[in-house]
CSV table of C-alpha atoms and ligand atoms in Angstrom, one decimal:
chain,number,residue,atom,x,y,z
A,1,UNK,CA,113.5,18.7,160.2
A,2,UNK,CA,112.1,20.2,157.0
A,3,UNK,CA,109.4,22.8,157.7
A,4,UNK,CA,106.1,21.7,156.2
A,5,UNK,CA,104.3,24.5,154.4
A,6,UNK,CA,101.1,26.2,155.2
A,7,UNK,CA,98.9,25.3,152.3
A,8,UNK,CA,96.3,27.8,151.1
A,9,UNK,CA,93.5,26.4,149.0
A,10,UNK,CA,92.5,29.2,146.6
A,11,UNK,CA,94.6,31.8,144.9
A,12,UNK,CA,92.0,34.6,144.7
A,13,UNK,CA,92.5,37.9,146.7
A,14,UNK,CA,91.6,36.2,150.0
A,15,UNK,CA,94.1,33.4,149.6
A,16,UNK,CA,96.8,35.7,148.4
A,17,UNK,CA,96.5,38.1,151.3
A,18,UNK,CA,96.4,35.1,153.7
A,19,UNK,CA,99.7,34.1,152.1
A,20,UNK,CA,101.1,37.6,152.3
A,21,UNK,CA,100.7,37.9,156.1
A,22,UNK,CA,101.9,34.4,156.8
A,23,UNK,CA,105.0,35.1,154.7
A,24,UNK,CA,105.6,38.4,156.5
A,25,UNK,CA,105.7,36.4,159.8
A,26,UNK,CA,108.3,34.0,158.3
A,27,UNK,CA,106.1,31.1,157.3
A,28,UNK,CA,106.7,28.8,154.4
A,29,UNK,CA,103.6,29.0,152.2
A,30,UNK,CA,102.2,27.2,149.2
A,31,UNK,CA,99.1,28.5,147.3
A,32,UNK,CA,97.1,26.0,145.3
A,33,UNK,CA,94.6,27.2,142.7
A,34,UNK,CA,92.7,25.2,140.2
A,35,UNK,CA,92.4,28.2,137.8
A,36,UNK,CA,95.0,29.3,135.3
A,37,UNK,CA,95.7,32.3,137.4
A,38,UNK,CA,94.2,35.2,135.5
A,39,UNK,CA,90.5,34.6,135.9
A,40,UNK,CA,87.9,34.4,138.6
A,41,UNK,CA,86.0,36.8,140.9
A,42,UNK,CA,89.1,38.6,142.2
A,43,UNK,CA,90.0,40.1,138.8
A,44,UNK,CA,87.2,41.9,136.9
A,45,UNK,CA,85.4,43.3,139.9
A,46,UNK,CA,84.8,47.0,140.7
A,47,UNK,CA,87.8,47.4,142.9
A,48,UNK,CA,86.1,49.4,145.6
A,49,UNK,CA,87.6,49.6,149.1
A,50,UNK,CA,84.5,50.6,151.0
A,51,UNK,CA,84.4,50.8,154.8
A,52,UNK,CA,81.1,52.6,154.1
A,53,UNK,CA,79.6,49.2,153.3
A,54,UNK,CA,79.0,48.1,156.9
A,55,UNK,CA,75.4,46.8,156.5
A,56,UNK,CA,75.3,43.0,155.8
A,57,UNK,CA,73.3,41.8,152.8
A,58,UNK,CA,71.0,39.9,155.1
A,59,UNK,CA,69.0,42.9,156.5
A,60,UNK,CA,65.4,43.9,156.9
A,61,UNK,CA,63.6,44.6,153.6
A,62,UNK,CA,66.0,42.6,151.5
A,63,UNK,CA,63.7,39.7,151.0
A,64,UNK,CA,60.8,41.9,149.8
A,65,UNK,CA,63.2,43.8,147.5
A,66,UNK,CA,64.6,40.6,146.1
A,67,UNK,CA,61.1,39.2,145.4
A,68,UNK,CA,60.2,42.4,143.5
A,69,UNK,CA,63.4,42.2,141.4
A,70,UNK,CA,62.8,38.6,140.6
A,71,UNK,CA,59.9,39.7,138.3
A,72,UNK,CA,62.2,41.9,136.1
A,73,UNK,CA,64.6,40.2,133.7
A,74,UNK,CA,66.9,43.2,133.7
A,75,UNK,CA,66.9,43.6,137.5
A,76,UNK,CA,70.1,43.5,139.6
A,77,UNK,CA,69.1,40.5,141.6
A,78,UNK,CA,67.9,37.0,140.7
A,79,UNK,CA,67.6,33.6,142.4
A,80,UNK,CA,67.4,30.9,139.8
A,81,UNK,CA,64.7,28.5,140.9
A,82,UNK,CA,66.1,25.0,141.2
A,83,UNK,CA,65.8,21.9,143.4
A,84,UNK,CA,68.7,22.2,145.7
A,85,UNK,CA,68.7,21.4,149.4
A,86,UNK,CA,71.8,23.6,149.8
A,87,UNK,CA,69.9,26.6,148.3
A,88,UNK,CA,66.9,25.9,150.5
A,89,UNK,CA,69.0,25.8,153.7
A,90,UNK,CA,70.9,28.9,152.6
A,91,UNK,CA,67.7,30.7,151.9
A,92,UNK,CA,66.3,29.8,155.3
A,93,UNK,CA,69.4,31.1,157.0
A,94,UNK,CA,69.2,34.3,154.9
A,95,UNK,CA,65.6,34.8,156.0
A,96,UNK,CA,66.4,34.1,159.7
A,97,UNK,CA,69.2,36.7,159.6
A,98,UNK,CA,67.4,39.4,157.8
A,99,UNK,CA,66.5,41.3,160.9
A,100,UNK,CA,67.5,44.4,162.8
A,101,UNK,CA,69.2,42.4,165.6
A,102,UNK,CA,71.5,40.8,163.2
A,103,UNK,CA,72.3,44.1,161.5
A,104,UNK,CA,73.1,45.7,164.9
A,105,UNK,CA,75.5,43.0,165.8
A,106,UNK,CA,77.2,42.9,162.3
A,107,UNK,CA,77.7,46.6,161.7
A,108,UNK,CA,80.6,47.0,164.1
A,109,UNK,CA,82.2,43.9,162.8
A,110,UNK,CA,82.1,44.9,159.1
A,111,UNK,CA,83.0,48.5,160.0
A,112,UNK,CA,86.2,47.4,161.9
A,113,UNK,CA,87.2,44.8,159.3
A,114,UNK,CA,86.7,47.5,156.6
A,115,UNK,CA,88.7,50.2,158.4
A,116,UNK,CA,91.6,47.9,159.2
A,117,UNK,CA,91.7,46.8,155.5
A,118,UNK,CA,91.6,50.4,154.2
A,119,UNK,CA,94.6,51.3,156.4
A,120,UNK,CA,96.5,48.3,155.2
A,121,UNK,CA,95.8,49.1,151.6
A,122,UNK,CA,97.0,52.6,152.1
A,123,UNK,CA,100.3,51.4,153.4
A,124,UNK,CA,100.7,48.5,151.0
A,125,UNK,CA,100.1,50.7,147.9
A,126,UNK,CA,103.6,52.1,148.3
A,127,UNK,CA,105.2,48.7,148.7
A,128,UNK,CA,103.3,46.7,146.1
A,129,UNK,CA,102.8,49.5,143.6
A,130,UNK,CA,99.3,49.1,142.3
A,131,UNK,CA,97.0,51.9,141.3
A,132,UNK,CA,95.2,53.0,144.4
A,133,UNK,CA,93.2,56.2,145.0
A,134,UNK,CA,91.4,57.6,148.0
A,135,UNK,CA,88.7,59.7,146.4
A,136,UNK,CA,85.7,58.3,148.3
A,137,UNK,CA,82.5,56.8,147.0
A,138,UNK,CA,79.2,58.5,145.8
A,139,UNK,CA,75.9,56.8,146.1
A,140,UNK,CA,73.6,58.4,143.5
A,141,UNK,CA,69.9,58.3,143.9
A,142,UNK,CA,67.4,58.9,141.1
A,143,UNK,CA,64.4,59.0,143.4
A,144,UNK,CA,63.7,61.0,146.6
A,145,UNK,CA,62.6,57.9,148.6
A,146,UNK,CA,65.9,56.1,147.7
A,147,UNK,CA,67.8,59.2,148.8
A,148,UNK,CA,65.9,59.3,152.1
A,149,UNK,CA,66.9,55.6,152.7
A,150,UNK,CA,70.6,56.4,151.9
A,151,UNK,CA,70.5,59.5,154.1
A,152,UNK,CA,69.4,57.3,156.9
A,153,UNK,CA,72.5,55.1,156.2
A,154,UNK,CA,74.6,58.2,156.2
A,155,UNK,CA,73.3,59.2,159.6
A,156,UNK,CA,74.1,55.7,160.9
A,157,UNK,CA,77.5,55.9,159.3
A,158,UNK,CA,78.4,59.2,161.1
A,159,UNK,CA,77.2,57.7,164.4
A,160,UNK,CA,79.6,54.9,164.1
A,161,UNK,CA,82.6,57.0,163.0
A,162,UNK,CA,82.4,56.6,159.2
A,163,UNK,CA,82.1,60.1,157.6
A,164,UNK,CA,79.2,60.6,155.2
A,165,UNK,CA,77.7,63.7,153.6
A,166,UNK,CA,74.3,64.0,152.0
A,167,UNK,CA,74.8,66.1,148.8
A,168,UNK,CA,72.4,68.3,147.0
A,169,UNK,CA,72.5,68.8,143.3
A,170,UNK,CA,74.9,71.7,143.4
A,171,UNK,CA,77.5,69.9,145.5
A,172,UNK,CA,77.1,66.8,143.3
A,173,UNK,CA,78.1,68.9,140.3
A,174,UNK,CA,81.1,70.3,141.9
A,175,UNK,CA,82.3,66.7,142.6
A,176,UNK,CA,81.3,65.2,139.3
A,177,UNK,CA,80.5,67.7,136.6
A,178,UNK,CA,79.3,65.1,134.0
A,179,UNK,CA,76.4,63.9,136.1
A,180,UNK,CA,72.8,64.5,134.9
A,181,UNK,CA,71.0,67.3,136.7
A,182,UNK,CA,67.9,65.1,137.3
A,183,UNK,CA,69.3,63.0,140.1
A,184,UNK,CA,67.5,63.5,143.4
A,185,UNK,CA,70.7,63.6,145.4
A,186,UNK,CA,73.6,61.5,146.7
A,187,UNK,CA,75.5,60.4,149.7
A,188,UNK,CA,79.2,60.9,149.7
A,189,UNK,CA,81.6,58.7,151.7
A,190,UNK,CA,84.9,60.6,151.5
A,191,UNK,CA,86.8,57.8,153.4
A,192,UNK,CA,86.4,55.1,150.7
A,193,UNK,CA,89.0,54.2,148.2
A,194,UNK,CA,89.4,52.2,145.0
A,195,UNK,CA,92.1,50.2,143.1
A,196,UNK,CA,92.6,48.2,140.0
A,197,UNK,CA,92.2,44.6,141.2
A,198,UNK,CA,94.1,43.0,138.3
A,199,UNK,CA,97.1,45.2,139.0
A,200,UNK,CA,96.8,44.5,142.7
A,201,UNK,CA,96.8,40.7,142.2
A,202,UNK,CA,99.6,40.7,139.7
A,203,UNK,CA,101.9,42.8,142.0
A,204,UNK,CA,100.9,40.8,145.1
A,205,UNK,CA,101.7,37.5,143.3
A,206,UNK,CA,105.0,38.8,142.1
A,207,UNK,CA,105.9,39.9,145.6
A,208,UNK,CA,105.0,36.6,147.0
A,209,UNK,CA,106.8,34.5,144.4
A,210,UNK,CA,109.9,36.7,144.7
A,211,UNK,CA,110.0,36.1,148.4
A,212,UNK,CA,109.7,32.3,148.0
A,213,UNK,CA,105.9,31.5,148.2
A,214,UNK,CA,105.0,28.7,145.8
A,215,UNK,CA,101.9,29.4,143.7
A,216,UNK,CA,100.6,26.4,141.9
A,217,UNK,CA,98.0,27.1,139.2
A,218,UNK,CA,95.9,24.5,137.3
A,219,UNK,CA,96.2,22.6,140.6
A,220,UNK,CA,93.0,21.4,142.1
A,221,UNK,CA,92.7,20.1,145.7
A,222,UNK,CA,90.7,16.9,145.3
A,223,UNK,CA,91.1,15.1,148.6
A,224,UNK,CA,92.9,15.1,152.0
A,225,UNK,CA,94.8,12.6,154.0
A,226,UNK,CA,94.4,12.7,157.8
A,227,UNK,CA,95.8,11.2,160.9
A,228,UNK,CA,93.4,11.6,163.8
A,229,UNK,CA,92.1,15.1,163.8
A,230,UNK,CA,95.0,16.5,161.7
A,231,UNK,CA,95.3,16.9,157.9
A,232,UNK,CA,98.6,15.5,156.9
A,233,UNK,CA,98.5,15.9,153.1
A,234,UNK,CA,96.5,17.4,150.3
A,235,UNK,CA,95.8,15.4,147.2
A,236,UNK,CA,96.2,17.7,144.2
A,237,UNK,CA,95.4,17.1,140.6
A,238,UNK,CA,97.5,19.1,138.2
A,239,UNK,CA,97.8,18.4,134.5
A,240,UNK,CA,96.1,15.1,134.9
A,241,UNK,CA,98.8,14.0,137.5
A,242,UNK,CA,98.2,13.4,141.1
A,243,UNK,CA,100.5,14.9,143.7
A,244,UNK,CA,100.5,14.5,147.5
A,245,UNK,CA,101.5,17.7,149.3
A,246,UNK,CA,102.5,17.3,152.9
A,247,UNK,CA,101.2,20.2,154.9
A,248,UNK,CA,101.6,21.9,158.3
A,249,UNK,CA,98.5,24.1,158.5
A,250,UNK,CA,95.8,24.5,155.8
A,251,UNK,CA,93.7,27.6,155.0
A,252,UNK,CA,90.5,27.1,153.0
A,253,UNK,CA,90.1,30.3,150.8
A,254,UNK,CA,88.4,28.8,147.8
A,255,UNK,CA,85.7,31.5,147.4
A,256,UNK,CA,82.4,30.2,146.1
A,257,UNK,CA,83.7,26.6,146.0
A,258,UNK,CA,84.4,26.6,149.7
A,259,UNK,CA,80.9,25.3,150.6
A,260,UNK,CA,81.4,22.2,148.4
A,261,UNK,CA,85.0,21.6,149.6
A,262,UNK,CA,83.8,22.2,153.1
A,263,UNK,CA,81.8,18.9,152.9
A,264,UNK,CA,85.0,17.0,152.2
A,265,UNK,CA,86.5,18.7,155.2
A,266,UNK,CA,83.7,17.9,157.6
A,267,UNK,CA,82.5,21.5,157.6
A,268,UNK,CA,79.1,23.1,157.3
A,269,UNK,CA,79.9,26.4,155.4
A,270,UNK,CA,76.6,27.4,153.8
A,271,UNK,CA,77.6,29.2,150.6
A,272,UNK,CA,76.0,30.3,147.4
A,273,UNK,CA,77.7,31.8,144.4
A,274,UNK,CA,76.4,35.3,143.6
A,275,UNK,CA,77.3,35.8,139.9
A,276,UNK,CA,78.0,39.4,138.8
A,277,UNK,CA,79.1,40.9,135.6
A,278,UNK,CA,81.3,43.8,134.6
A,279,UNK,CA,82.2,45.6,131.4
A,280,UNK,CA,85.1,48.0,131.0
A,281,UNK,CA,85.2,50.9,128.6
A,282,UNK,CA,87.6,53.8,127.9
A,283,UNK,CA,86.9,57.1,129.5
A,284,UNK,CA,85.1,59.5,127.2
A,285,UNK,CA,87.7,62.4,126.5
A,286,UNK,CA,86.7,65.6,128.4
A,287,UNK,CA,83.7,63.8,129.9
A,288,UNK,CA,85.7,61.7,132.4
A,289,UNK,CA,84.1,60.1,135.4
A,290,UNK,CA,86.2,61.0,138.4
A,291,UNK,CA,84.7,59.5,141.6
A,292,UNK,CA,83.8,55.8,142.0
A,293,UNK,CA,80.0,55.6,142.5
A,294,UNK,CA,77.0,53.4,142.8
A,295,UNK,CA,73.7,54.0,141.1
A,296,UNK,CA,71.6,52.9,144.0
A,297,UNK,CA,68.3,51.9,142.3
A,298,UNK,CA,70.1,49.9,139.6
A,299,UNK,CA,72.8,48.5,142.0
A,300,UNK,CA,75.4,49.3,139.4
A,301,UNK,CA,79.0,50.1,140.5
A,302,UNK,CA,81.1,52.5,138.4
A,303,UNK,CA,84.8,52.7,139.0
A,304,UNK,CA,87.3,54.8,137.0
A,305,UNK,CA,90.5,52.7,137.0
A,306,UNK,CA,94.2,53.4,136.5
A,307,UNK,CA,93.4,56.8,134.9
A,308,UNK,CA,92.4,55.0,131.6
A,309,UNK,CA,89.1,53.3,131.7
A,310,UNK,CA,85.8,52.9,133.6
A,311,UNK,CA,84.4,49.6,134.9
A,312,UNK,CA,80.7,49.1,135.1
A,313,UNK,CA,79.7,46.2,137.3
A,314,UNK,CA,76.6,44.8,138.9
A,315,UNK,CA,73.9,42.0,139.2
A,316,UNK,CA,73.7,39.3,141.8
A,317,UNK,CA,72.4,36.0,140.4
A,318,UNK,CA,72.1,33.2,142.8
A,319,UNK,CA,72.2,30.4,140.4
A,320,UNK,CA,74.9,27.9,141.3
A,321,UNK,CA,78.3,27.8,139.7
A,322,UNK,CA,76.9,28.3,136.3
A,323,UNK,CA,79.1,30.5,134.0
A,324,UNK,CA,76.3,31.3,131.5
A,325,UNK,CA,76.2,35.0,130.7
A,326,UNK,CA,72.7,36.4,130.9
A,327,UNK,CA,72.7,39.3,128.4
A,328,UNK,CA,69.4,40.6,129.8
A,329,UNK,CA,71.1,41.4,133.1
A,330,UNK,CA,74.1,42.9,131.3
A,331,UNK,CA,71.7,45.1,129.3
A,332,UNK,CA,70.2,46.2,132.7
A,333,UNK,CA,73.7,47.4,133.8
A,334,UNK,CA,74.4,49.2,130.5
A,335,UNK,CA,71.0,50.8,130.3
A,336,UNK,CA,71.2,52.4,133.7
A,337,UNK,CA,74.5,54.3,133.1
A,338,UNK,CA,73.3,57.1,130.8
A,339,UNK,CA,70.5,57.8,133.1
A,340,UNK,CA,73.2,59.3,135.3
A,341,UNK,CA,76.1,59.9,132.9
A,342,UNK,CA,74.6,61.0,129.5
A,343,UNK,CA,78.0,60.6,127.6
A,344,UNK,CA,78.2,56.9,128.6
A,345,UNK,CA,75.4,55.5,126.4
A,346,UNK,CA,77.2,52.3,125.7
A,347,UNK,CA,76.5,49.7,123.1
A,348,UNK,CA,75.5,46.4,124.5
A,349,UNK,CA,78.8,44.4,124.5
A,350,UNK,CA,79.4,41.1,122.8
A,351,UNK,CA,79.3,38.2,125.2
A,352,UNK,CA,83.1,37.8,124.9
A,353,UNK,CA,83.5,41.3,126.3
A,354,UNK,CA,81.6,40.6,129.4
A,355,UNK,CA,83.4,39.5,132.5
A,356,UNK,CA,81.7,37.5,135.3
A,357,UNK,CA,82.7,36.3,138.7
A,358,UNK,CA,81.1,34.3,141.5
A,359,UNK,CA,80.9,36.2,144.8
A,360,UNK,CA,81.1,33.8,147.7
A,361,UNK,CA,78.0,34.6,149.7
A,362,UNK,CA,77.3,33.3,153.2
A,363,UNK,CA,73.7,33.5,154.2
A,364,UNK,CA,74.2,36.1,157.0
A,365,UNK,CA,76.4,38.4,154.9
A,366,UNK,CA,79.4,37.9,157.1
A,367,UNK,CA,82.6,36.2,156.1
A,368,UNK,CA,83.9,33.0,157.7
A,369,UNK,CA,87.3,33.8,159.3
A,370,UNK,CA,88.9,31.5,161.9
A,371,UNK,CA,89.6,28.0,163.0
A,372,UNK,CA,87.5,25.3,161.3
A,373,UNK,CA,86.6,23.3,164.4
A,374,UNK,CA,86.9,20.2,162.2
A,375,UNK,CA,90.6,19.5,162.0
A,376,UNK,CA,93.1,21.0,164.4
A,377,UNK,CA,95.3,22.4,161.6
A,378,UNK,CA,92.5,23.7,159.3
A,379,UNK,CA,91.5,27.3,159.1
A,380,UNK,CA,88.9,29.1,157.1
A,381,UNK,CA,89.0,32.5,155.3
A,382,UNK,CA,86.1,32.9,152.8
A,383,UNK,CA,82.5,34.1,152.2
A,384,UNK,CA,83.3,37.8,151.6
A,385,UNK,CA,80.5,38.1,149.0
A,386,UNK,CA,80.5,41.7,147.6
A,387,UNK,CA,83.3,42.8,149.8
A,388,UNK,CA,86.2,40.5,149.1
A,389,UNK,CA,88.5,43.2,147.8
A,390,UNK,CA,87.6,45.6,150.5
A,391,UNK,CA,88.1,43.1,153.3
A,392,UNK,CA,91.0,41.0,152.0
A,393,UNK,CA,94.0,42.5,153.8
A,394,UNK,CA,92.4,42.6,157.2
A,395,UNK,CA,91.0,39.0,156.7
A,396,UNK,CA,94.4,37.8,155.6
A,397,UNK,CA,96.2,39.4,158.5
A,398,UNK,CA,93.6,38.1,161.1
A,399,UNK,CA,93.8,34.5,159.9
A,400,UNK,CA,97.6,34.6,159.9
A,401,UNK,CA,97.5,36.0,163.5
A,402,UNK,CA,95.2,33.2,164.5
A,403,UNK,CA,97.2,30.4,162.9
A,404,UNK,CA,100.4,31.7,164.5
A,405,UNK,CA,98.8,32.0,167.9
A,406,UNK,CA,99.2,35.8,168.0
A,407,UNK,CA,96.6,38.1,169.5
A,408,UNK,CA,94.2,38.9,166.7
A,409,UNK,CA,93.6,42.6,165.9
A,410,UNK,CA,89.9,42.2,166.4
A,411,UNK,CA,87.7,39.6,167.9
A,412,UNK,CA,86.8,36.8,165.5
A,413,UNK,CA,83.8,35.3,167.2
A,414,UNK,CA,81.3,36.9,164.9
A,415,UNK,CA,83.0,35.4,161.9
A,416,UNK,CA,83.2,31.9,163.3
A,417,UNK,CA,83.3,29.2,160.7
A,418,UNK,CA,81.3,27.1,163.1
A,419,UNK,CA,78.3,29.4,163.5
A,420,UNK,CA,76.0,27.3,161.4
A,421,UNK,CA,76.9,24.1,163.2
A,422,UNK,CA,78.8,21.1,161.9
B,501,LIG,C1,80.7,42.3,139.4
B,501,LIG,C2,81.4,42.3,140.7
B,501,LIG,C3,81.9,43.4,141.3
B,501,LIG,C4,82.6,43.4,142.5
B,501,LIG,N1,83.1,44.5,143.1
B,501,LIG,C5,83.7,44.5,144.3
B,501,LIG,C6,84.2,45.7,144.8
B,501,LIG,O1,84.1,46.8,144.2
B,501,LIG,N2,84.8,45.6,146.1
B,501,LIG,C7,84.9,44.5,146.7
B,501,LIG,O2,85.4,44.5,147.9
B,501,LIG,N3,84.5,43.3,146.2
B,501,LIG,C8,83.9,43.3,145.0
B,501,LIG,N4,83.4,42.1,144.4
B,501,LIG,C9,83.5,40.9,145.2
B,501,LIG,C10,84.9,40.3,145.1
B,501,LIG,O3,85.3,40.2,143.8
B,501,LIG,C11,84.9,38.9,145.8
B,501,LIG,O4,84.4,39.0,147.1
B,501,LIG,C12,86.3,38.4,145.9
B,501,LIG,O5,87.0,38.4,144.6
B,501,LIG,C13,86.3,36.9,146.5
B,501,LIG,O6,87.7,36.5,146.6
B,501,LIG,P1,88.0,35.0,147.0
B,501,LIG,O7,89.5,35.0,147.0
B,501,LIG,O8,87.3,34.7,148.2
B,501,LIG,O9,87.4,34.1,145.8
B,501,LIG,P2,87.9,33.9,144.3
B,501,LIG,O10,88.5,35.1,143.7
B,501,LIG,O11,86.8,33.2,143.6
B,501,LIG,O12,89.1,32.8,144.6
B,501,LIG,C14,88.8,31.5,145.0
B,501,LIG,C15,89.8,30.6,144.2
B,501,LIG,O13,89.7,29.3,144.7
B,501,LIG,C16,90.1,28.4,143.7
B,501,LIG,N5,89.6,27.1,144.0
B,501,LIG,C17,88.3,26.7,144.1
B,501,LIG,N6,88.3,25.4,144.4
B,501,LIG,C18,89.5,24.9,144.4
B,501,LIG,C19,90.1,23.7,144.6
B,501,LIG,N7,89.4,22.5,144.9
B,501,LIG,N8,91.5,23.6,144.6
B,501,LIG,C20,92.2,24.7,144.3
B,501,LIG,N9,91.7,25.9,144.1
B,501,LIG,C21,90.4,26.0,144.1
B,501,LIG,C22,89.4,29.1,142.4
B,501,LIG,O14,90.0,28.7,141.3
B,501,LIG,C23,89.6,30.6,142.7
B,501,LIG,O15,90.7,31.1,142.0
B,501,LIG,C24,82.8,42.1,143.2
B,501,LIG,C25,82.3,41.0,142.6
B,501,LIG,C26,81.7,41.0,141.4
B,501,LIG,C27,81.2,39.7,140.7
């Protein structure tokens, strides 16, 4: 009998790593992606691999901060007011989860997922050959009260086994000579890493295709056929032609579109797209930025990539799947950089030079990884928000383990795709 493939809906980093581990365990895999294959959230992001980011977005104080930011057109966070039941439900869940109890239960989950991923990236860098460096991450603070908050996170990090150091001005300069002396201080997480996401995806795709995985681009999953509680085929639209693909198992890894597709699949996966922007510029000769860093007040991520250029990324706009580029927010990113790196006073880029991506955000800040509960052969791997690159290898490995009935490397209950009901 011909083996039916495992179909993965979504060819971003989460879909590709799901494919990778299924392939490694001998499965036949088809990845279906509606994009042309070189765009989307997994490409132009900041490439940080950060086990240090173990606190979920839904946490105490976030609502207050968010409301304050809403009043500033250049701020890093914005919710576009609109009449949407989905947004309302999502906001309500976000509010319900923004408490200490939720943080306490999420921290070990995000820490473990992050640490497993980091180890996998370390090993895979040799095999897949993408630019990957383990130089850590610095969180720069302009103001003392921000530094105090970050120092508190550093203390928590050390308590849960993630190394963190609070740096004074002198030690900051040793690490990054080009930083302005006015910064109040910083927290350094030496265990973090970074990579070039485009190189990663290209090498991962090449590896998969060479080993027999079929990756179909410009192919949109538009419907399913079922028998009882099993999905038997996916209806795919490619180049205005319909195709029926018979499937064994199915993995939904469609990023910010997973919530909408979830409805077709009898699932309740609350999801909002959190749009972010990035701009990439060459390193300034003799004034290079060495260590990936985050400007904490501005929420701007700065990553030196592939020894050639620096990427500046930020902003979280909850505004639906709307690809309009808001230049005010891009300006906010650009303006914050020379406050820390005086040689990086960048011109505001043209719209065409700005990259954007939709982060798939669940309302409690945790991804959905596991069985769907809706169809017996449907599995979910999505909702990684600001951490999709960081968490992709572990998430891919875990979903593959679950599909194949292997013991999962960590417990998946906290990531249940059914946690918001059906
Ligand atoms: C500015 C910015 C900076 C970031 N920096 C970092 C960082 O430093 N570290 C980090 O860990 N994360 C970072 N992220 C987050 C990270 O980029 C995302 O979490 C990650 O890319 C999400 O991957 P994904 O595969 O879930 O989604 P996507 O990459 O969006 O992939 C989903 C795919 O599904 C496809 N699809 C949708 N619907 C269908 C359908 N019906 N049929 C077929 N295909 C479909 C889409 O075409 C898309 O290609 C950043 C994001 C932004 C915006």
